Structures are given as C-alpha cells and as structure tokens.
Amino acid sequence: MTDRQGAADGQRAAPRRARIADVAADAGVGVGTVSRVLNGSPHVRAATRQRVLDAIERTSYRPSQLAAGLSRGTPRSVAILVPFLTRPSVVARLAGVIEVLGVEGYDTIVFNVETPAQRDHHAYLLTERHRAAGVIVISLPLLREQRAALIAAGMPVVLVDVAAPGFPRTVVDDVRGGELATRHLLDLGHRRIAFVGDPRGGRPARDEFGFRSTADRIIGYRRALTAAGIPVDPTLIRSGPHSAAAAAELTRDLLRLPDPPTAIFANCDTQALGVLSAADAAGIPVPGGLSVIGFDDIETAVHLGLSTVRQPLRESGARGAARLCRLLRGETVTPLREELPLEVIARGSTAPPPSPAAGAPAPDGGGRRAGYQPNA
Amino acid sequence: MTDRQGAADGQRAAPRRARIADVAADAGVGVGTVSRVLNGSPHVRAATRQRVLDAIERTSYRPSQLAAGLSRGTPRSVAILVPFLTRPSVVARLAGVIEVLGVEGYDTIVFNVETPAQRDHHAYLLTERHRAAGVIVISLPLLREQRAALIAAGMPVVLVDVAAPGFPRTVVDDVRGGELATRHLLDLGHRRIAFVGDPRGGRPARDEFGFRSTADRIIGYRRALTAAGIPVDPTLIRSGPHSAAAAAELTRDLLRLPDPPTAIFANCDTQALGVLSAADAAGIPVPGGLSVIGFDDIETAVHLGLSTVRQPLRESGARGAARLCRLLRGETVTPLREELPLEVIARGSTAPPPSPAAGAPAPDGGGRRAGYQPNA
DNA sequence: ATGAAAGCGCTAACAT
DNA sequence: ATGTTAGCGCTTTCAT
C-alpha cells in the first residue's frame, strides 16, 4: 500500500530511485535478506524470496552496480586491453569476450592501445582493483614489470593470443601455423616460397610492442622448408609495417627478383590482401602465376577466395573470457596454457606453380573462387 | 578472509592500498582538502596543494573510481551501444569514441547488439545512472519507449549515425550520399544503374532493427536518376541480408537480367565486395564490363581500389564522444544535429560503361587500381 | 582556505 | 533463515 510517489499532485515529483532499504521495507524483511536474494544466496526461504522479488517489482528497484562494487571491493566489470582495435582479427576476439562476459554479468571496459606509451599508461591503470575485477589482454605482450605489477596487485589476468609464463592463456601454435601454411604450398609443388610479414620484433620494450607471432610463423616456415629439403633463402623473407600497403610494396620487390617466388605466405590475411593487389598490379594472375596464402581467416578472406590458415578468433576471446570468469569465482584454471586448433582453408588463391617445378602433382582440386579483377 | 586467491607467489605482505585518509594524514591536512586537490578545485592554496601532491606520491595513492563514483552519484564511465561490433564501419567509429573518452578520463563500456532482444536488454540496463554516466548509441535505432526511458532517467545520451528527435546526434546525409554515388555513375555515362543493399526496413520494432540508412540512400539514388531524366527501374533495386555473400547473390541475378546494369551502387563497402566477387564469378571485368561504387570507405576499399562514398567514420565517433563529454560537464550541445561531410572517392572500380551508352565522355581519367584476379 | 562529518547504496560479518 | 550493523573510499555541505 505504499504511496505511488505522491500520485495525486499533477507535477511528477522526482521519482527517487528505490534503494535496497525501500525494497526491504516493502517486503517486510531486512536489507540483508534482500541482498541475499539479489546475489542468489541459498539461505533464503522460497516464500521469503518471492516476497522480496515482488517488492523489487513493485518498487521497480534496480541495484546500484557502483555501491555493490564498492562494498564488495571490486566492480562487476572487466578491463580488456587490445592493440589496434580496428584490426579484424582483434575485433573478432573482442566480440567473443564481450559476449561471454555479458552473459556472466560483467561489463566490458575496452582499452585500445596504438602506441607503446598507451600500453604503459593503461597497464598502469589496470593494477587498480577498484577499476576492474579482472583483466583480459589480447594479442599484446606486456613488459615484465607490468606483469609483475599486475601480479603484485593480485589482479586476475588472462591472456589471449599472447604468452607469458605463469599466466592463464589461450593461444594457437604459431610455429605450427607457419608450418601448415608452408606445407600446403609445398604440397602443391611450390619450391620457391616467400614470406611477407611484420618485422620480427624482439621482446616488448619501452618503445616497442614486441609482437611475437610473426617470428614464430617464420620459424614454422623455415622448419617446413627444411623438412622438405629446401634451403631457406633469406631474400625471400620480407617484413614491413603491418598493413596491406606495406605488404604490397614488399611483394612488388619480391616479384622483381631474378628468380621470383611462385608462392607467398603472408603473415596475416590483411597483409595477404596487399600481396594480392601487388600481384595484380604486376599483371601476375593468382593463383595462375602466384599462389598466396594468409593467416587468420577473417571475413574478407572468404569474399576474396583467399586460402588461409584459420584460427578460431571469436572463440579465442570467448574462451579467455570464460577462464577469467572462473578466476573471478575463485576457481583455478587449468591447464594454464590452452591451445586452440589451426586449420588450412584452401580457397582459390593457391594452386600448383606455373610450370611443374618439382614433383607433387597438385593434390588439391585446384579450387578457384570469386575475386575482383579491375584491370581485365 | 585474509587474502583472496592471489597469483602463484607465496609471501608478500598485503600492501594495503593507500586511501584518501592516509594521504591526508601524511600531508597533515583533512581529507576534504585532498579531495579538492584531486578534483582540481581552485580553493586550495598552492603550497597546500603541493604538500598533498607530495603525500600522494609518497603513499603511491590511487583514487578509487568506485568510491568516487558512488559518492558523486555517477561513475566515470560511459556506455556505448553498437550493433554488429565486428563490422568495419562500426569498429572504426568505436575507436574514435574510445580515444576521445580515454583522453577525457572516462572508461568506455561496450555493449554489442546482434539481435533486437539484446538491444532491448541493454537499452533497459542503461537507464541506470549508477552504471554509466552517459550513453553513446552508434548506428542503432532505439524504440520510442527506450528513448523515453533514457530521457526519464535523465541519462545524457548522444547518437552517432542514427537520428532521433530531441537527441544530440552526429550524422551524415545519407540521401545526399545516395545521390553522390549515383551521380558519379551518371557522370561517367551510365544509364542503367542498379542498387544492392539491405532490406529497406521500416521503423525499429520489437523484432526488427529498422536501420534507416539504406532507405535514405535509395531515396538519393532515385532522386539522382530522376534528375537525370532516367526512369527508376524497380527491378534494379535489390536487397538482402547485410553481407558480402548476399550481395553477391543479388548481383548474380542482376547480371543475368536481359538488360543488365552497367553499374552497381552498393549500400556499403562490404556489400560492394560481394558485388565485385559476383562480377568476377560471372566473368565480367570491373570496371571494364561493370562499374561498382560502395559506401563508407573502409580500409579494404583502398586495397581493392574500390570507388566509394567516404564518410568520416572514426571522426564521427570522436565527435559524438566529445559532445557527450560536454553534456556530462553540464554544458549544452548545439546544434543538436551535427552533420559530417560526404565525399566521392573515385578509384579503379568505376569507369565509363562498355559501349558509350549515352552522352557523357567520361569526365574521369578512368583511374584504375590494383585488385585481385584469381581466375586469370 | 580548510577541517569535520554526513552520506552515497550496497555487502558481509555477526547476532539471533 | 533472517535482522542489524559496520564499513567500502570518496565527495560535499557546513562550519570555522
């Protein structure tokens, strides 16, 4: 029988938000009980719970995340640190994270890092437990001191697509990925295979990200080549900024070589796009005159019929988020290092080399796909 | 109840986080003064301020966002509602938002909406002032009742790439965009121009998003056609799901028409990709046999040499965020409707029609660009 | 200009 | 099982 906020008078009085005490009063119970109902405590009689639920309904009560967070000591939101948010592979992972976290009742705060300085800035802020209940780091190597600070702060952290000793992480085997891509090309009969990617980078430093996947993929590339008895030719390994444009430039050089490659393994699909356009600009048909394979399997790869090494992007984010939630519940995650599968997706951008170079009679059906040929 | 499950390390005396009272004690002032320094109040003597600053340094104090938020009544974080986060145009806008908000000291909480139900769910949650200080809605039409609830809750809201009466919004003129694209094609001499896009959609409803931009672009398309004295042929206007694959399918049909179009205006760059691959699959060269223009100017458009109508994506997000910050400071934003410019970027995917259909001797240099031709 | 004290709305420890 | 109460760490009057 509570007065519906002075209904009689015409002017709507400021409809003061109901607080937990209002609900308690309305239900005729203590605030503790309401809190218990809110947090799903088992120590509440079904009948009481129902009374509280009704009161909540009547008062249109909405709990304050803020107050709950303060009281609890940690908010119901997690921070996620990503480098270059707009890159397709990154945003796909992010979507996976957000989806899972949302279902688990956590808000996702996104920190985008585009310079080492931003990385340092955000990494510092995230050691504050009142800012986020936990942290998910995607594809971004952290400095040793930053990892230490996170640990010292007791901050629950999971890594996605990066590794660091002692941290729960969801990754793929990039070395194996490099091997898979290269072997796919070898199986088609290629013998002169180039690699186009980012600079190998060292370890993360004050002024460097130190991304590691390229280096690993190159290791796999070399390994596959060596296993096939083909000497690694350093002039076929090129690196430049992480962009299609840069990849295109590198490809241009490669194609001008006296003995140009018949196939190119691009470090990621975006760079593969650059390779494709450079090939086109040079009038070299793909896969007729050049085979191209990328990495990641982003959406455009499908549209362009790009062969690639697929990794479960969205799922990696989802898995990482799920593991963080486990951590936040006080459970432990195991194994610390979770590996997701890699798979070669052969589309139309790879085929046997122009003139039967070596053996291998093209095991593939030589599938070809739709694409774009502006200069036809 | 001593320590929660921390990281692997065993020992480590709980380094109790310094609170504002610690700083006050260390500086020999009251907590109120520390708070004033923290919040840049002018009512603090310079000398006192310095003492406090030093104390903060000594105690390595970090203010609690949570406590400050509770006390203030609203957190230093803003919510951003986006549909289909992984779409390139959306994530570009999001990056702009995050950048500006970060600089202004706000955290960005991202809510990704992929179904009307998710829209409703999140829109409801966001009427809680203790959850976010303000809301930025990107490219997502809200139901009337949802807008009303936001207003009733006194929630500061800005819109980006969507319109709603009474709300501050940063948009482009899609009608004009449709006109620009179509006119570009007309100027090249095309007379048979098709449109490929999303279903026009009505207004947002319980089970529908009601995206509006397609409808507007079609209006512009018709307007340009009519202005050029060309009758609008309904069979040339096709729509399907927002994906390159669907666009490809629609294009396939279009190209099989007895009197097929010589040019296609795709609702967005992603769909233009689909158009391109369908053209390729049909063995029709672009732009030799078919001209294609998209909308947005996402990164891949550059790599593929796709002509398009550019809109400032990242900037739209940045502008929206800047306006929200103004709102949060209690200032008013004006004009309510902020319009960003549109511009045709002619790349290699548009050229005069195959056989000089009508007049216009191709004002453009007929620029062509790199692309991908897997079937050559 | 600065200190003291009253909340902000909730959780959790402690009673009962 | 449920009520009571003491904080969580800060901002903000209100005095002084």
mmCIF file with all atom_site columns, C-alpha atoms in Angstrom, chain B residues 141-144 146-148 150-151 157-159 162-169 171 203-204 212 336-337:
data_model
loop_
_atom_site.group_PDB
_atom_site.id
_atom_site.type_symbol
_atom_site.label_atom_id
_atom_site.label_alt_id
_atom_site.label_comp_id
_atom_site.label_asym_id
_atom_site.label_entity_id
_atom_site.label_seq_id
_atom_site.pdbx_PDB_ins_code
_atom_site.Cartn_x
_atom_site.Cartn_y
_atom_site.Cartn_z
_atom_site.occupancy
_atom_site.B_iso_or_equiv
_atom_site.pdbx_formal_charge
_atom_site.auth_seq_id
_atom_site.auth_comp_id
_atom_site.auth_asym_id
_atom_site.auth_atom_id
_atom_site.pdbx_PDB_model_num
ATOM 1  C CA . PRO B 1 141 ? 17.755 2.970  -33.871 1.00 0.00 ? 141 PRO B CA 1
ATOM 2  C CA . LEU B 1 142 ? 16.087 2.714  -30.461 1.00 0.00 ? 142 LEU B CA 1
ATOM 3  C CA . LEU B 1 143 ? 12.430 2.089  -29.797 1.00 0.00 ? 143 LEU B CA 1
ATOM 4  C CA . ARG B 1 144 ? 10.387 5.086  -28.831 1.00 0.00 ? 144 ARG B CA 1
ATOM 5  C CA . GLN B 1 146 ? 13.554 3.152  -24.933 1.00 0.00 ? 146 GLN B CA 1
ATOM 6  C CA . ARG B 1 147 ? 14.331 6.710  -25.848 1.00 0.00 ? 147 ARG B CA 1
ATOM 7  C CA . ALA B 1 148 ? 11.660 7.845  -23.446 1.00 0.00 ? 148 ALA B CA 1
ATOM 8  C CA . LEU B 1 150 ? 16.527 7.215  -21.245 1.00 0.00 ? 150 LEU B CA 1
ATOM 9  C CA . ILE B 1 151 ? 15.136 10.707 -21.052 1.00 0.00 ? 151 ILE B CA 1
ATOM 10 C CA . VAL B 1 157 ? 22.764 10.486 -24.500 1.00 0.00 ? 157 VAL B CA 1
ATOM 11 C CA . VAL B 1 158 ? 24.310 11.233 -27.849 1.00 0.00 ? 158 VAL B CA 1
ATOM 12 C CA . LEU B 1 159 ? 23.665 9.449  -31.089 1.00 0.00 ? 159 LEU B CA 1
ATOM 13 C CA . VAL B 1 162 ? 21.316 7.497  -36.155 1.00 0.00 ? 162 VAL B CA 1
ATOM 14 C CA . ALA B 1 163 ? 18.715 10.128 -35.704 1.00 0.00 ? 163 ALA B CA 1
ATOM 15 C CA . ALA B 1 164 ? 16.000 10.654 -33.153 1.00 0.00 ? 164 ALA B CA 1
ATOM 16 C CA . PRO B 1 165 ? 14.203 13.901 -32.456 1.00 0.00 ? 165 PRO B CA 1
ATOM 17 C CA . GLY B 1 166 ? 15.500 15.784 -29.460 1.00 0.00 ? 166 GLY B CA 1
ATOM 18 C CA . PHE B 1 167 ? 18.777 13.905 -29.164 1.00 0.00 ? 167 PHE B CA 1
ATOM 19 C CA . PRO B 1 168 ? 22.187 15.337 -29.966 1.00 0.00 ? 168 PRO B CA 1
ATOM 20 C CA . ARG B 1 169 ? 23.406 13.435 -32.975 1.00 0.00 ? 169 ARG B CA 1
ATOM 21 C CA . VAL B 1 171 ? 25.288 12.043 -38.736 1.00 0.00 ? 171 VAL B CA 1
ATOM 22 C CA . ARG B 1 203 ? 10.970 1.593  -38.099 1.00 0.00 ? 203 ARG B CA 1
ATOM 23 C CA . PRO B 1 204 ? 12.571 -0.195 -35.216 1.00 0.00 ? 204 PRO B CA 1
ATOM 24 C CA . ARG B 1 212 ? 17.375 3.647  -41.857 1.00 0.00 ? 212 ARG B CA 1
ATOM 25 C CA . LEU B 1 336 ? 21.596 19.249 -31.872 1.00 0.00 ? 336 LEU B CA 1
ATOM 26 C CA . ARG B 1 337 ? 22.171 17.734 -35.277 1.00 0.00 ? 337 ARG B CA 1
#
